Amino acid sequence: MKKIFASLLLLFAGIIVTAQNIELTPIFGYTFAGKVNNYGRYFDVKDDMLYGGLLSIQFDDMMYAELSYERNDTKGYTALNIIDIATEHYQFGVLREFGVGKVVPFAKLSLGTTRYVQKSGGDERVWLFSGGLGAGAKLFVTEKVGFRLFTNLMLPLEFDGAGFWCGIGTGGSGCSGGVNFNVPIVHWDMGVGLIIRLQD
């Protein structure tokens, strides 16, 4: 995991050198979380406040590379007890703006990891590969200050298995493979951020 983050930081360092704009955005909002109720498991993550930040680097017209961090501290309900947990999303994404001016709509796609940390009754930590889909709008008050309204779907993925097959038949030979993933809990985030634009 550390190697992946180090690689992403090096990639961002290269992008920063040629950046047209850089935006720093602390964010605050609310997370609507889901529950797991399959294969004999039950785990319900309660909705709660979220906070975090974004580093957005413009590398082309209306295109940004983003590093993002989101966290919420909440409670998780199992079949037997209630525990305090923290959920963290570490994401690398690409944002596409649609237009210029005071109000700028956007869409975002990201990949990264999600971490669940047990804060009471134990010390369990679970890391899952995750992806995100987002949309929103930037509302600029000045050229360097604005607000970011956003909504994201964060999708942690559990790896269920993989397979690779080869065969020979009357129609010839061939090989195929597949990977199966399961989305255990969906997190729907909504919030606002304060954009601080650092222009060249």
Coordinates of N, CA, C and O in Angstrom, one line a residue, residues 12-161:
F12 N 1.8 12.7 -9.2 CA 1.3 14.1 -8.9 C 2.4 15.1 -9.0 O 2.1 16.2 -9.5
A13 N 3.6 14.8 -8.5 CA 4.7 15.8 -8.6 C 5.0 16.1 -10.0 O 5.2 17.3 -10.4
G14 N 4.9 15.1 -10.9 CA 5.1 15.4 -12.3 C 4.0 16.2 -12.9 O 4.3 17.1 -13.8
I15 N 2.8 16.0 -12.5 CA 1.7 16.7 -13.0 C 1.7 18.2 -12.6 O 1.4 19.1 -13.3
I16 N 2.1 18.4 -11.3 CA 2.2 19.7 -10.7 C 3.2 20.6 -11.5 O 2.9 21.8 -11.7
V17 N 4.2 20.0 -12.0 CA 5.2 20.8 -12.8 C 4.6 21.5 -14.0 O 4.9 22.6 -14.4
T18 N 3.6 20.8 -14.7 CA 2.9 21.4 -15.8 C 1.5 21.9 -15.6 O 0.7 22.1 -16.5
A19 N 1.2 22.0 -14.3 CA -0.2 22.3 -13.9 C -0.6 23.7 -14.4 O 0.1 24.7 -14.3
Q20 N -1.9 23.8 -14.9 CA -2.5 25.1 -15.3 C -3.0 25.8 -14.0 O -2.9 27.0 -13.9
N21 N -3.7 25.0 -13.2 CA -4.3 25.4 -11.9 C -4.1 24.4 -10.9 O -4.1 23.2 -11.2
I22 N -4.0 24.8 -9.6 CA -4.0 23.8 -8.5 C -5.1 24.3 -7.5 O -5.2 25.5 -7.2
E23 N -6.0 23.4 -7.1 CA -7.0 23.8 -6.1 C -6.9 22.9 -4.9 O -6.8 21.7 -4.9
L24 N -7.0 23.6 -3.7 CA -7.0 22.9 -2.4 C -8.4 23.1 -1.9 O -8.9 24.2 -1.8
T25 N -9.1 22.0 -1.5 CA -10.5 22.1 -1.1 C -10.8 21.2 0.1 O -10.9 20.0 0.1
P26 N -10.8 21.9 1.3 CA -11.3 21.1 2.5 C -12.8 20.9 2.3 O -13.5 21.8 1.8
I27 N -13.3 19.7 2.7 CA -14.7 19.4 2.5 C -15.4 19.0 3.8 O -14.7 18.5 4.7
F28 N -16.7 19.1 3.8 CA -17.5 18.7 4.9 C -18.9 18.3 4.4 O -19.4 18.9 3.5
G29 N -19.5 17.2 5.0 CA -20.7 16.8 4.4 C -21.3 15.7 5.3 O -21.1 15.6 6.5
Y30 N -22.1 14.8 4.6 CA -22.8 13.8 5.3 C -22.8 12.5 4.4 O -22.8 12.6 3.2
T31 N -22.6 11.3 5.1 CA -22.6 10.0 4.4 C -23.8 9.2 4.7 O -24.1 9.0 5.9
F32 N -24.4 8.7 3.7 CA -25.5 7.7 3.9 C -24.9 6.4 3.6 O -24.5 6.1 2.4
A33 N -24.8 5.5 4.6 CA -24.1 4.3 4.4 C -25.1 3.1 4.3 O -26.2 3.2 4.7
G34 N -24.6 2.0 3.8 CA -25.5 0.8 3.7 C -25.2 -0.2 4.7 O -24.6 0.0 5.8
K35 N -25.6 -1.5 4.4 CA -25.5 -2.6 5.3 C -25.1 -3.8 4.5 O -25.4 -4.0 3.3
V36 N -24.5 -4.8 5.2 CA -24.2 -6.1 4.6 C -25.2 -7.1 5.3 O -25.3 -7.1 6.5
N37 N -25.9 -7.8 4.5 CA -26.8 -8.8 5.1 C -26.9 -10.0 4.1 O -27.9 -10.3 3.5
N38 N -25.7 -10.7 4.0 CA -25.7 -11.9 3.1 C -24.6 -12.9 3.6 O -23.8 -12.6 4.4
Y39 N -24.7 -14.1 3.2 CA -23.8 -15.2 3.5 C -23.7 -15.3 5.1 O -22.6 -15.5 5.6
G40 N -24.8 -15.1 5.8 CA -24.7 -15.2 7.2 C -24.1 -14.1 8.0 O -24.0 -14.1 9.2
R41 N -23.8 -13.0 7.2 CA -23.2 -11.8 7.9 C -24.2 -10.7 8.0 O -25.1 -10.5 7.1
Y42 N -24.2 -9.9 9.1 CA -25.0 -8.7 9.2 C -24.1 -7.6 9.8 O -23.5 -7.8 10.8
F43 N -24.0 -6.5 9.1 CA -23.3 -5.4 9.5 C -23.9 -4.1 9.0 O -24.0 -4.0 7.7
D44 N -24.3 -3.2 9.8 CA -25.0 -2.0 9.4 C -24.2 -0.8 9.9 O -23.9 -0.6 11.0
V45 N -23.8 0.0 8.9 CA -23.0 1.2 9.2 C -24.0 2.4 9.2 O -24.7 2.6 8.2
K46 N -24.0 3.2 10.3 CA -24.9 4.2 10.4 C -24.5 5.5 9.7 O -23.3 5.8 9.5
D47 N -25.5 6.3 9.2 CA -25.2 7.5 8.5 C -24.6 8.5 9.5 O -24.9 8.5 10.7
D48 N -23.7 9.4 9.0 CA -23.0 10.3 9.9 C -22.3 11.4 9.1 O -22.3 11.3 7.8
M49 N -21.7 12.4 9.8 CA -21.0 13.5 9.1 C -19.7 13.0 8.6 O -19.1 12.0 9.0
L50 N -19.2 13.7 7.5 CA -17.9 13.4 6.9 C -17.1 14.6 6.8 O -17.6 15.7 6.8
Y51 N -15.7 14.4 6.7 CA -14.8 15.5 6.5 C -13.6 15.0 5.7 O -13.4 13.8 5.7
G52 N -12.9 15.9 5.2 CA -11.7 15.5 4.4 C -11.1 16.7 3.6 O -11.3 17.8 3.9
G53 N -10.5 16.3 2.5 CA -9.9 17.3 1.6 C -9.5 16.8 0.2 O -9.4 15.5 0.0
L54 N -9.4 17.7 -0.7 CA -9.0 17.4 -2.1 C -7.9 18.2 -2.5 O -7.7 19.4 -2.2
L55 N -7.0 17.6 -3.3 CA -5.9 18.3 -4.1 C -6.2 18.0 -5.5 O -6.2 16.9 -6.0
S56 N -6.6 19.1 -6.3 CA -7.0 19.0 -7.7 C -6.0 19.8 -8.5 O -5.7 20.9 -8.3
I57 N -5.5 19.1 -9.5 CA -4.4 19.7 -10.4 C -4.9 19.6 -11.8 O -5.2 18.6 -12.4
Q58 N -5.0 20.8 -12.4 CA -5.5 20.9 -13.8 C -4.3 20.5 -14.8 O -3.3 21.2 -14.8
F59 N -4.5 19.5 -15.6 CA -3.5 19.1 -16.5 C -3.9 19.3 -18.0 O -3.0 19.1 -18.9
D60 N -5.1 19.7 -18.2 CA -5.6 20.0 -19.6 C -6.8 20.8 -19.5 O -7.3 21.1 -18.4
D61 N -7.3 21.4 -20.6 CA -8.5 22.2 -20.5 C -9.7 21.4 -19.9 O -10.1 20.4 -20.4
M62 N -10.2 21.9 -18.8 CA -11.3 21.4 -18.1 C -11.1 19.9 -17.6 O -12.0 19.2 -17.3
M63 N -9.9 19.5 -17.4 CA -9.5 18.2 -16.9 C -8.6 18.3 -15.7 O -7.6 19.1 -15.7
Y64 N -8.9 17.6 -14.6 CA -8.2 17.7 -13.4 C -7.8 16.3 -12.9 O -8.7 15.4 -13.0
A65 N -6.6 16.1 -12.4 CA -6.3 14.9 -11.6 C -6.5 15.3 -10.1 O -6.2 16.4 -9.7
E66 N -7.1 14.3 -9.3 CA -7.4 14.6 -8.0 C -6.9 13.5 -7.0 O -7.0 12.3 -7.3
L67 N -6.4 14.0 -5.9 CA -6.2 13.1 -4.7 C -7.2 13.5 -3.7 O -7.4 14.7 -3.4
S68 N -7.9 12.5 -3.1 CA -8.9 12.9 -2.1 C -8.8 12.0 -0.9 O -8.4 10.8 -1.0
Y69 N -9.2 12.6 0.2 CA -9.3 11.8 1.5 C -10.7 12.2 2.1 O -11.0 13.4 2.3
E70 N -11.5 11.2 2.5 CA -12.7 11.4 3.2 C -12.7 10.5 4.4 O -12.3 9.3 4.4
R71 N -13.3 11.0 5.5 CA -13.4 10.2 6.7 C -14.8 10.5 7.4 O -15.2 11.6 7.4
N72 N -15.4 9.4 8.0 CA -16.4 9.7 8.9 C -16.3 8.7 10.1 O -15.8 7.6 10.0
D73 N -16.7 9.2 11.3 CA -16.6 8.4 12.5 C -18.1 8.1 12.9 O -18.8 9.1 13.2
T74 N -18.4 6.9 13.0 CA -19.8 6.5 13.2 C -19.9 5.2 14.0 O -18.9 4.8 14.7
K75 N -21.0 4.6 14.0 CA -21.2 3.3 14.7 C -21.6 2.2 13.7 O -22.3 2.5 12.7
G76 N -21.2 1.0 14.0 CA -21.5 -0.1 13.2 C -22.3 -1.1 14.1 O -21.9 -1.4 15.2
Y77 N -23.4 -1.7 13.5 CA -24.2 -2.6 14.2 C -24.1 -4.0 13.7 O -24.2 -4.2 12.5
T78 N -23.7 -5.0 14.5 CA -23.6 -6.4 14.1 C -24.8 -7.1 14.7 O -25.6 -6.5 15.4
A79 N -24.9 -8.4 14.4 CA -26.0 -9.2 15.0 C -25.8 -9.2 16.5 O -26.8 -9.5 17.2
L80 N -24.7 -9.0 17.1 CA -24.5 -9.2 18.5 C -24.2 -7.9 19.3 O -24.5 -7.8 20.5
N81 N -23.6 -6.9 18.7 CA -23.2 -5.7 19.4 C -23.1 -4.5 18.6 O -23.3 -4.5 17.4
I82 N -22.8 -3.3 19.2 CA -22.6 -2.0 18.6 C -21.2 -1.6 18.8 O -20.7 -1.7 19.9
I83 N -20.5 -1.2 17.7 CA -19.1 -0.8 17.8 C -18.9 0.6 17.2 O -19.6 1.0 16.3
D84 N -17.9 1.3 17.7 CA -17.5 2.6 17.1 C -16.5 2.3 16.0 O -15.5 1.6 16.2
I85 N -16.7 2.9 14.8 CA -15.8 2.6 13.7 C -15.5 3.9 13.0 O -16.3 4.9 13.1
A86 N -14.5 3.9 12.3 CA -14.1 5.0 11.3 C -14.0 4.4 9.9 O -13.5 3.3 9.8
T87 N -14.5 5.2 9.0 CA -14.4 4.8 7.6 C -13.6 5.9 6.8 O -13.9 7.0 7.0
E88 N -12.6 5.4 6.1 CA -11.7 6.3 5.4 C -11.6 5.9 3.9 O -11.5 4.7 3.6
H89 N -11.7 6.9 3.0 CA -11.6 6.7 1.6 C -10.4 7.4 1.1 O -10.3 8.6 1.2
Y90 N -9.4 6.7 0.5 CA -8.3 7.3 -0.1 C -8.4 7.1 -1.7 O -8.5 5.9 -2.1
Q91 N -8.5 8.1 -2.4 CA -8.9 8.0 -3.9 C -8.0 8.8 -4.8 O -7.5 9.9 -4.4
F92 N -7.7 8.3 -5.9 CA -7.1 9.0 -7.0 C -8.1 9.1 -8.2 O -8.6 8.0 -8.6
G93 N -8.4 10.3 -8.7 CA -9.4 10.4 -9.7 C -9.2 11.4 -10.8 O -8.2 12.1 -10.7
V94 N -10.0 11.4 -11.7 CA -10.0 12.3 -12.8 C -11.3 13.0 -12.9 O -12.4 12.4 -12.8
L95 N -11.3 14.4 -12.9 CA -12.5 15.2 -12.9 C -12.6 15.9 -14.2 O -11.6 16.4 -14.7
R96 N -13.8 16.0 -14.8 CA -14.0 16.6 -16.1 C -15.0 17.8 -15.9 O -16.1 17.5 -15.4
E97 N -14.6 19.0 -16.1 CA -15.6 20.1 -16.0 C -16.4 20.3 -17.3 O -15.9 19.8 -18.4
F98 N -17.5 20.8 -17.2 CA -18.4 21.1 -18.4 C -18.8 22.6 -18.4 O -19.8 23.0 -17.9
G99 N -17.9 23.3 -19.0 CA -18.1 24.8 -19.1 C -17.1 25.6 -18.3 O -16.3 25.1 -17.6
V100 N -17.2 26.9 -18.5 CA -16.4 27.9 -17.8 C -17.3 29.0 -17.2 O -18.4 29.1 -17.6
G101 N -16.7 29.7 -16.3 CA -17.5 30.8 -15.7 C -17.6 30.7 -14.2 O -16.9 30.0 -13.6
K102 N -18.7 31.4 -13.7 CA -18.9 31.4 -12.2 C -19.4 30.1 -11.7 O -19.2 29.7 -10.6
V103 N -20.2 29.4 -12.6 CA -20.8 28.1 -12.2 C -20.3 27.0 -13.2 O -20.5 27.1 -14.4
V104 N -19.6 26.0 -12.6 CA -18.9 25.0 -13.5 C -19.4 23.6 -13.1 O -18.9 23.1 -12.0
P105 N -20.3 23.0 -13.8 CA -20.6 21.6 -13.5 C -19.5 20.6 -13.7 O -18.6 20.9 -14.6
F106 N -19.5 19.5 -13.1 CA -18.4 18.5 -13.3 C -18.9 17.1 -13.0 O -19.9 16.9 -12.3
A107 N -18.1 16.1 -13.5 CA -18.3 14.7 -13.2 C -16.9 14.2 -12.9 O -15.9 14.6 -13.3
K108 N -16.9 13.1 -12.0 CA -15.6 12.6 -11.5 C -15.7 11.0 -11.5 O -16.7 10.4 -11.1
L109 N -14.5 10.4 -11.8 CA -14.3 9.0 -11.6 C -13.1 8.8 -10.8 O -12.0 9.4 -11.1
S110 N -13.1 7.8 -9.8 CA -11.9 7.6 -9.0 C -11.7 6.2 -8.6 O -12.7 5.4 -8.7
L111 N -10.5 5.8 -8.3 CA -10.1 4.5 -7.8 C -9.2 4.7 -6.6 O -8.5 5.6 -6.5
G112 N -9.3 3.7 -5.7 CA -8.4 3.8 -4.5 C -8.7 2.7 -3.6 O -8.9 1.5 -3.9
T113 N -8.7 3.0 -2.3 CA -8.9 2.1 -1.2 C -9.8 2.7 -0.1 O -9.8 3.9 0.1
T114 N -10.5 1.8 0.6 CA -11.3 2.2 1.7 C -10.9 1.4 2.9 O -10.6 0.2 2.8
R115 N -10.8 2.1 4.0 CA -10.4 1.4 5.3 C -11.4 1.5 6.3 O -12.0 2.6 6.6
Y116 N -11.8 0.4 7.0 CA -12.7 0.4 8.1 C -11.9 0.1 9.4 O -11.1 -0.9 9.4
V117 N -12.0 1.0 10.4 CA -11.2 0.9 11.6 C -12.1 0.7 12.8 O -13.0 1.6 13.0
Q118 N -12.0 -0.4 13.5 CA -12.7 -0.6 14.7 C -12.1 0.2 15.9 O -11.0 0.1 16.2
K119 N -12.9 1.1 16.5 CA -12.4 2.0 17.5 C -12.8 1.6 19.0 O -12.3 2.1 19.9
S120 N -13.8 0.6 19.1 CA -14.2 0.1 20.4 C -14.4 -1.4 20.3 O -14.8 -1.9 19.3
G121 N -14.1 -2.0 21.4 CA -14.4 -3.5 21.5 C -13.4 -4.3 20.7 O -13.7 -5.5 20.4
G122 N -12.3 -3.7 20.3 CA -11.3 -4.5 19.5 C -10.5 -3.5 18.7 O -10.6 -2.3 18.8
D123 N -9.6 -4.1 17.8 CA -8.7 -3.2 17.0 C -8.6 -3.8 15.6 O -7.6 -3.7 15.0
E124 N -9.8 -4.2 15.0 CA -9.7 -4.8 13.7 C -9.7 -3.6 12.6 O -10.3 -2.6 12.8
R125 N -8.9 -3.9 11.6 CA -8.8 -2.9 10.5 C -8.9 -3.7 9.2 O -8.3 -4.7 9.0
V126 N -9.8 -3.2 8.3 CA -10.0 -3.9 7.0 C -9.8 -2.9 5.9 O -10.4 -1.8 5.9
W127 N -9.0 -3.3 4.9 CA -8.7 -2.5 3.7 C -9.4 -3.2 2.5 O -9.3 -4.4 2.4
L128 N -10.1 -2.4 1.7 CA -10.8 -2.9 0.5 C -10.5 -2.0 -0.6 O -10.4 -0.8 -0.5
F129 N -10.3 -2.6 -1.8 CA -10.2 -1.8 -3.0 C -11.5 -1.1 -3.2 O -12.6 -1.7 -2.9
S130 N -11.5 0.1 -3.7 CA -12.8 0.8 -3.9 C -12.7 1.8 -5.1 O -11.6 2.1 -5.6
G131 N -13.9 2.1 -5.6 CA -14.0 3.1 -6.7 C -15.1 4.1 -6.4 O -15.9 3.8 -5.5
G132 N -15.1 5.2 -7.1 CA -16.1 6.2 -6.8 C -16.6 6.9 -8.1 O -15.9 7.0 -9.1
L133 N -17.9 7.3 -8.0 CA -18.5 8.1 -9.1 C -19.0 9.3 -8.5 O -19.7 9.3 -7.4
G134 N -18.7 10.5 -9.1 CA -19.1 11.7 -8.5 C -19.6 12.7 -9.5 O -19.3 12.6 -10.7
A135 N -20.4 13.7 -9.0 CA -20.8 14.8 -9.8 C -21.1 16.0 -8.9 O -21.1 15.9 -7.7
G136 N -21.2 17.2 -9.5 CA -21.4 18.4 -8.7 C -21.2 19.7 -9.5 O -21.2 19.6 -10.7
A137 N -20.9 20.7 -8.8 CA -20.7 22.0 -9.4 C -19.7 22.9 -8.6 O -19.8 22.8 -7.3
K138 N -18.9 23.6 -9.2 CA -18.0 24.6 -8.6 C -18.7 26.0 -8.8 O -19.1 26.4 -9.9
L139 N -18.8 26.7 -7.7 CA -19.4 28.1 -7.7 C -18.3 29.1 -7.2 O -18.0 29.1 -6.1
F140 N -17.8 29.9 -8.2 CA -16.7 30.8 -7.9 C -17.2 32.1 -7.5 O -18.0 32.8 -8.2
V141 N -16.7 32.6 -6.3 CA -17.0 34.0 -5.9 C -16.0 34.9 -6.5 O -16.3 36.0 -6.9
T142 N -14.7 34.5 -6.5 CA -13.7 35.3 -7.2 C -12.9 34.3 -8.1 O -13.3 33.1 -8.1
E143 N -11.9 34.7 -8.7 CA -11.1 33.8 -9.5 C -10.3 32.8 -8.7 O -10.0 31.7 -9.2
K144 N -10.1 33.1 -7.4 CA -9.3 32.2 -6.6 C -10.1 31.5 -5.4 O -9.5 30.7 -4.7
V145 N -11.3 31.9 -5.2 CA -12.1 31.4 -4.1 C -13.5 31.0 -4.6 O -14.1 31.7 -5.4
G146 N -13.9 29.8 -4.2 CA -15.3 29.4 -4.6 C -15.7 28.3 -3.7 O -15.1 27.9 -2.7
F147 N -16.9 27.7 -4.0 CA -17.5 26.6 -3.2 C -17.7 25.4 -4.2 O -18.0 25.6 -5.4
R148 N -17.5 24.3 -3.6 CA -17.7 23.0 -4.4 C -18.9 22.2 -3.8 O -18.8 21.8 -2.6
L149 N -20.0 22.1 -4.5 CA -21.1 21.2 -4.1 C -20.9 19.9 -4.8 O -20.7 19.8 -6.0
F150 N -21.0 18.8 -4.0 CA -20.7 17.5 -4.6 C -21.5 16.4 -4.0 O -22.1 16.5 -2.9
T151 N -21.6 15.3 -4.8 CA -22.2 14.1 -4.4 C -21.3 12.9 -5.0 O -20.9 13.0 -6.1
N152 N -21.1 11.9 -4.1 CA -20.3 10.8 -4.6 C -20.9 9.5 -4.2 O -21.5 9.4 -3.1
L153 N -20.7 8.5 -5.0 CA -21.0 7.1 -4.6 C -19.7 6.4 -4.4 O -18.9 6.2 -5.4
M154 N -19.4 5.9 -3.2 CA -18.2 5.2 -3.0 C -18.5 3.7 -2.9 O -19.4 3.3 -2.1
L155 N -17.8 2.9 -3.6 CA -18.1 1.5 -3.8 C -16.9 0.6 -3.4 O -16.1 0.3 -4.2
P156 N -16.8 0.2 -2.1 CA -15.8 -0.8 -1.7 C -16.0 -2.1 -2.4 O -17.2 -2.5 -2.5
L157 N -15.0 -2.8 -2.8 CA -15.1 -4.1 -3.5 C -14.4 -5.2 -2.7 O -13.3 -5.1 -2.3
E158 N -15.2 -6.3 -2.5 CA -14.6 -7.5 -2.0 C -14.2 -8.5 -3.1 O -15.1 -8.7 -4.0
F159 N -13.1 -9.0 -3.1 CA -12.6 -10.0 -4.1 C -13.2 -11.4 -3.8 O -12.9 -11.9 -2.7
D160 N -14.0 -11.9 -4.7 CA -14.7 -13.2 -4.5 C -13.9 -14.4 -5.1 O -14.1 -15.5 -4.7
G161 N -13.1 -14.1 -6.1 CA -12.3 -15.2 -6.7 C -12.0 -14.9 -8.1 O -12.4 -13.9 -8.7

